[in-house]
XYZ file of C-alpha atoms in Angstrom:
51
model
C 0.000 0.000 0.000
C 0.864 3.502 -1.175
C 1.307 6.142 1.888
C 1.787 9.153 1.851
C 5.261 9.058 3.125
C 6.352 7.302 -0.050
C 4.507 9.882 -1.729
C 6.422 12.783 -0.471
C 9.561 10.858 -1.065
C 8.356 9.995 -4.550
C 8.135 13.583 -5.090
C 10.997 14.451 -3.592
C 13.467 12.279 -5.861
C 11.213 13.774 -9.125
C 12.066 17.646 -7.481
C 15.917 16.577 -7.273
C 16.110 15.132 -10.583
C 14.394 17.953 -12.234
C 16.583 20.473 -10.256
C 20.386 18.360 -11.614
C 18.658 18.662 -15.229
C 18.363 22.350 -14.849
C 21.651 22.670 -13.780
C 22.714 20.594 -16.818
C 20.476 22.929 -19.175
C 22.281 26.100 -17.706
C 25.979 24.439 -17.821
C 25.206 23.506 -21.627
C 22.921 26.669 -22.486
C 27.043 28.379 -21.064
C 29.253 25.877 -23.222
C 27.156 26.906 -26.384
C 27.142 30.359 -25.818
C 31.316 30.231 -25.227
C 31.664 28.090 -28.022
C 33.648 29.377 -31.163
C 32.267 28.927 -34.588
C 34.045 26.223 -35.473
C 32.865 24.200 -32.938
C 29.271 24.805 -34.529
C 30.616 23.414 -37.714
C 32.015 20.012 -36.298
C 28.942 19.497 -34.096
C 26.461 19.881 -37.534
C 28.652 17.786 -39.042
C 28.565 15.058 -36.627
C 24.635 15.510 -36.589
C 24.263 15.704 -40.607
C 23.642 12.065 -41.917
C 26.012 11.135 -44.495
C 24.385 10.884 -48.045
């Protein structure tokens, strides 16, 4: 059965995982706002099937 202990906890792990993928959508948002141009080319590159 289902309390609502568990519940809180539940919720609580779902709040911290949300809150590390934040951080890891600010720390990326930084590293492509630093990155140079070139960097843009290699990572379309890697992303553009080859024909």
């Amino acid at each position: 059965m289902t309390t609502a202990l568990d519940l809180h906890r539940e919720r609580a792990r779902i709040q911290a995982a949300i809150h590390e993928l934040e951080t890891a959508r600010t720390t990326l948002d930084a590293v492509i706002a630093t990155a140079p141009p070139e960097a843009e080319r290699a990572a379309r590159a890697l992303l553009t099937p080859a024909s």
